[in-house]
mmCIF file of C-alpha atoms in Angstrom:
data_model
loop_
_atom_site.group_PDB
_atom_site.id
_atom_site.type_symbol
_atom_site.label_atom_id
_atom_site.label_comp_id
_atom_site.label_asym_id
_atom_site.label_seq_id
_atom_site.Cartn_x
_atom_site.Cartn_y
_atom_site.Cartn_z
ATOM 1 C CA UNK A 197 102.461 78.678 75.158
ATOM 2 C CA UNK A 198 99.572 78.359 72.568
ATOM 3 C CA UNK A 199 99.633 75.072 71.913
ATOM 4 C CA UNK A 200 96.189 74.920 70.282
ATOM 5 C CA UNK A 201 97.803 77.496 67.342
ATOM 6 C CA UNK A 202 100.873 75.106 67.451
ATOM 7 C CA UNK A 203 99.211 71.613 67.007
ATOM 8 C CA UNK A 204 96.193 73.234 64.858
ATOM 9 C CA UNK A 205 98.901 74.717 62.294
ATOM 10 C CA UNK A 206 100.077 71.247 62.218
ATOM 11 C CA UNK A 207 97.065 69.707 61.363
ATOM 12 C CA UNK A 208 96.666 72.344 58.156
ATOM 13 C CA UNK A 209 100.010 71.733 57.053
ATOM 14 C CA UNK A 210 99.767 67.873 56.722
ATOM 15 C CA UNK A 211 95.623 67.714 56.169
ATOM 16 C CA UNK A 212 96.024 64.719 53.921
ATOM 17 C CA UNK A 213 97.555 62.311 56.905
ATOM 18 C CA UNK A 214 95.210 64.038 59.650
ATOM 19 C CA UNK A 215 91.884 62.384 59.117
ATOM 20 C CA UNK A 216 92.062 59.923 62.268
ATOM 21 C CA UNK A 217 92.339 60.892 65.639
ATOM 22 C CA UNK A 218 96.325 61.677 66.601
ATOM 23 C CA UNK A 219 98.114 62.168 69.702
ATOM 24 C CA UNK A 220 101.434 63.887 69.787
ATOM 25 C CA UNK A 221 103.978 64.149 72.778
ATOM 26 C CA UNK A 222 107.023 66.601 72.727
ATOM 27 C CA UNK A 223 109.454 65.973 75.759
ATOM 28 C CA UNK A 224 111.965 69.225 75.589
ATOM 29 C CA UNK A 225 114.599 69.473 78.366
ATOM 30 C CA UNK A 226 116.612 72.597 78.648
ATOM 31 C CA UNK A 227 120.018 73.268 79.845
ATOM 32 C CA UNK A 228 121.618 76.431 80.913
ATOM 33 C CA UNK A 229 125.642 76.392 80.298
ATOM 34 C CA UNK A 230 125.743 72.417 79.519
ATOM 35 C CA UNK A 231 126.037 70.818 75.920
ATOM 36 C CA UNK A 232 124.754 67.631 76.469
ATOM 37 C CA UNK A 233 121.227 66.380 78.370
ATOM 38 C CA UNK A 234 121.369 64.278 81.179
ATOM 39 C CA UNK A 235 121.921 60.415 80.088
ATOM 40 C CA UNK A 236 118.627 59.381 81.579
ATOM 41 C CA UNK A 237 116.837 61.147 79.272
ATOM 42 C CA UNK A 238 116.162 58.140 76.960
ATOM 43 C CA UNK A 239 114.869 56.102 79.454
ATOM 44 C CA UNK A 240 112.659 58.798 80.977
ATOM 45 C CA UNK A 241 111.388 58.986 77.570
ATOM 46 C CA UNK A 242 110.619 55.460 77.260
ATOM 47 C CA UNK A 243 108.810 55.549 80.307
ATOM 48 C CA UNK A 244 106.304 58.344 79.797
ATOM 49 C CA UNK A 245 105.654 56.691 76.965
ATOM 50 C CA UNK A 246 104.914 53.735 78.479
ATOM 51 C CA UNK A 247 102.378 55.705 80.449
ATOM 52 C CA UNK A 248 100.493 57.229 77.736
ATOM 53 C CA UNK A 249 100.289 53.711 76.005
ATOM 54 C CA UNK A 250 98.321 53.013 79.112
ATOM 55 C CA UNK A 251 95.748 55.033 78.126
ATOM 56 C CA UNK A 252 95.832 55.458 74.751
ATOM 57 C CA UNK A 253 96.358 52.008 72.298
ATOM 58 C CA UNK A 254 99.241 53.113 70.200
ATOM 59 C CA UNK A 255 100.069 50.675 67.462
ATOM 60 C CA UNK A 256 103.954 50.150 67.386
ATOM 61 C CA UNK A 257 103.528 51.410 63.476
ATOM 62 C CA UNK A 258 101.757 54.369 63.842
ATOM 63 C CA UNK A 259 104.842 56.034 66.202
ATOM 64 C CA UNK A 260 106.803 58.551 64.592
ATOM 65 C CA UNK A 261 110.411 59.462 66.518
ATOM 66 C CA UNK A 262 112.258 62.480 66.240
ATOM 67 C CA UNK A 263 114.965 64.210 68.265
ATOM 68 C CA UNK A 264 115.985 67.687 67.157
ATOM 69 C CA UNK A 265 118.937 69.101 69.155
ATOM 70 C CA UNK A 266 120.658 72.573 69.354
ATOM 71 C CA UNK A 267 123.386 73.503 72.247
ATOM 72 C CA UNK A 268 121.875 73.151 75.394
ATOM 73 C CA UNK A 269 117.848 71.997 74.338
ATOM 74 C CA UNK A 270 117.095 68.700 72.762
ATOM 75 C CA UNK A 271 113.474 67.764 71.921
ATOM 76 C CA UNK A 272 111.810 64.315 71.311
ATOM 77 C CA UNK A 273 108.703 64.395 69.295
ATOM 78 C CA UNK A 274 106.632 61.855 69.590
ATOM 79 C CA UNK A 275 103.322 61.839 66.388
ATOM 80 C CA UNK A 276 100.920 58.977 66.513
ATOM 81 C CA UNK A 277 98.280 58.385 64.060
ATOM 82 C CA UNK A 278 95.226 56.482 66.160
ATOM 83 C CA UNK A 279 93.145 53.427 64.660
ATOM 84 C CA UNK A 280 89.813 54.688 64.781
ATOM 85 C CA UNK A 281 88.936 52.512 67.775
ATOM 86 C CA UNK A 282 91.685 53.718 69.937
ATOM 87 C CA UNK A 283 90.393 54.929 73.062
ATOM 88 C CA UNK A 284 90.572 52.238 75.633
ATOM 89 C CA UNK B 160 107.500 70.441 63.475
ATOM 90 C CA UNK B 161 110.074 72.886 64.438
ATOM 91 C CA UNK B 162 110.240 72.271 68.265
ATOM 92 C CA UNK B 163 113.793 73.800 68.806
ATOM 93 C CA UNK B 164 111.846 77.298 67.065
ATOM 94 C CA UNK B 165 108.654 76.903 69.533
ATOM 95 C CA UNK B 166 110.743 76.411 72.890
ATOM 96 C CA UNK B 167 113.364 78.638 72.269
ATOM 97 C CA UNK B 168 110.327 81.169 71.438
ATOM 98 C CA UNK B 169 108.927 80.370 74.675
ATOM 99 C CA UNK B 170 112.574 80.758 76.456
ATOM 100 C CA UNK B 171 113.205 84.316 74.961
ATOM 101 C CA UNK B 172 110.040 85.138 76.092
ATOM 102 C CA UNK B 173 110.174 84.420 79.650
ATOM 103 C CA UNK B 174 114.224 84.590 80.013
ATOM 104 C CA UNK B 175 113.690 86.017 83.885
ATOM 105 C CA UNK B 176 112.621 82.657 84.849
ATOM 106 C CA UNK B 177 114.195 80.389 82.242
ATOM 107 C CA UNK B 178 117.511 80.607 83.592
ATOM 108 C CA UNK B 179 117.909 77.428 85.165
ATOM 109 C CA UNK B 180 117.095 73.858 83.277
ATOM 110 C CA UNK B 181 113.857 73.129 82.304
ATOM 111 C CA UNK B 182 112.358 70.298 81.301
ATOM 112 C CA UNK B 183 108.673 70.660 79.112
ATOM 113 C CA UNK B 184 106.036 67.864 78.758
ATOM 114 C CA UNK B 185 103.403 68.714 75.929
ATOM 115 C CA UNK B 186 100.616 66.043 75.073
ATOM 116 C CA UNK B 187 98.203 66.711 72.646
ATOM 117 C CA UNK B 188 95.158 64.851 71.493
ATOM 118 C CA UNK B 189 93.624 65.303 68.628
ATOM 119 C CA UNK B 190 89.831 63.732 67.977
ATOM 120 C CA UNK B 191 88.290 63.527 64.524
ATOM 121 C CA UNK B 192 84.363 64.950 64.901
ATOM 122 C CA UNK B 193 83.969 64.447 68.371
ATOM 123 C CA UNK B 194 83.765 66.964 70.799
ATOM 124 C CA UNK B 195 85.058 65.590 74.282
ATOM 125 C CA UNK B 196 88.722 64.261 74.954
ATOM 126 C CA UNK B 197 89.263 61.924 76.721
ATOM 127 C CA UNK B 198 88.884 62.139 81.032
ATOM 128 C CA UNK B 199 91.751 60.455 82.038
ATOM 129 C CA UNK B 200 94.031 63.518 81.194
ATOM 130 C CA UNK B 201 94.172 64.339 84.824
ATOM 131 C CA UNK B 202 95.408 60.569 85.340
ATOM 132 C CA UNK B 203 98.020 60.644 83.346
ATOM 133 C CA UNK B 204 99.402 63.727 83.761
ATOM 134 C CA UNK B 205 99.826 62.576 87.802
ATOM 135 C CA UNK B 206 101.619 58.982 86.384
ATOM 136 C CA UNK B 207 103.674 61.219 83.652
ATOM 137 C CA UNK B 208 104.977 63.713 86.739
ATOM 138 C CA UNK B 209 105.454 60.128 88.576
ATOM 139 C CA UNK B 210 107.705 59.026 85.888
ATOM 140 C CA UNK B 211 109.885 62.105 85.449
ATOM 141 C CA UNK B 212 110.129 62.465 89.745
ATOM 142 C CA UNK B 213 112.307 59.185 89.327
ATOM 143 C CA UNK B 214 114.779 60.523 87.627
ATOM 144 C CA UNK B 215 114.695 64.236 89.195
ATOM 145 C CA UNK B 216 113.757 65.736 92.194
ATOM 146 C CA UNK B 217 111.056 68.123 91.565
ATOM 147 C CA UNK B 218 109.761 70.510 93.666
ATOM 148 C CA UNK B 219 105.873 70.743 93.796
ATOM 149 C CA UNK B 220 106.455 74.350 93.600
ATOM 150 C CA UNK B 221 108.384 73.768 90.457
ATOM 151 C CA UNK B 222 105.720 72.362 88.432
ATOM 152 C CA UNK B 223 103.463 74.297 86.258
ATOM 153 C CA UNK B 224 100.499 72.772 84.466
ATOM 154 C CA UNK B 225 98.689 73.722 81.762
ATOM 155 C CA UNK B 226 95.479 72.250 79.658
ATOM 156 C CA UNK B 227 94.046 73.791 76.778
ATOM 157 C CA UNK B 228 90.994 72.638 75.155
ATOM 158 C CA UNK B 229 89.043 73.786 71.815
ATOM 159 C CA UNK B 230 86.718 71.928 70.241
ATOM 160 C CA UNK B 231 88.624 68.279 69.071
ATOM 161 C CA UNK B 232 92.146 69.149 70.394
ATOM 162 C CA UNK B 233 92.977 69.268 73.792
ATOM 163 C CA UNK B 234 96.857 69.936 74.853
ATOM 164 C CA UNK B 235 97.811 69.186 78.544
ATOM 165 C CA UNK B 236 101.465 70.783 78.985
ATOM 166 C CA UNK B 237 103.594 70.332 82.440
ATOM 167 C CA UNK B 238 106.558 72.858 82.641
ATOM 168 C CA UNK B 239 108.935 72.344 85.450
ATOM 169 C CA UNK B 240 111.571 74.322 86.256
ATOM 170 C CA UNK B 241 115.050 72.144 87.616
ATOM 171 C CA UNK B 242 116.955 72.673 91.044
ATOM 172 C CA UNK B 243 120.655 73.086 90.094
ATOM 173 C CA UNK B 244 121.414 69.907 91.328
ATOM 174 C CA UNK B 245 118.330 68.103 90.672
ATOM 175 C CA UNK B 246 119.253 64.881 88.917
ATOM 176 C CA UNK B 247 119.256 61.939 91.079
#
């Protein structure tokens, strides 16, 4: 997948709120034949994002959420503007 | 962003192997006028795998990584493809 083209469109489309650094996370699970994800994706969510808050100072503020869902694939998006001094 | 468009995309694309669940990681980093990401990528793409091998067994043939880097923005990307009975 070209992600560069992906997150670079992005960036064009929204150039006014893309000045700071920003870290996005997209969690997509897939299922074949089933309408609903498994019920432990929230938590498995929570969790990774607990792990790149290790890393990366993420003001509570700054997250955006957003779950898009068709049939069997659900998505969380996850777009974080940085503070300037954000890298720990 | 339309993430239900971009990973459908991706499933059309490569239906052969996309028949059983999937489950997609993307983080992306974006840095303002600097021109190295961060190094703990690596890191946290081991702790992120950690995270999502509680909740399903994974193969390690399963897992597919993926960085891409270009000048600011670099996108690391795990794909793993699911055993049929792979939640825990």
């Amino acid at each position: 997948m070209d992600w560069l083209k992906i997150f670079r469109g992005e960036k064009q489309k929204n150039s006014a709120q893309t000045a700071k650094d920003r870290l996005m996370v997209a969690v997509a699970y897939q299922r074949e034949g089933r309408m609903n994800g498994p019920n432990y994706l929230p938590q498995m969510r929570e969790e990774i994002l607990a792990v790149v808050r290790k890393y990366i100072r993420v003001p509570d503020g700054a997250v955006q959420f957003n779950v898009q869902r068709e049939d069997g694939l659900e998505v969380l998006e996850l777009n974080i503007t940085l503070p300037e001094d954000s890298p720990r």
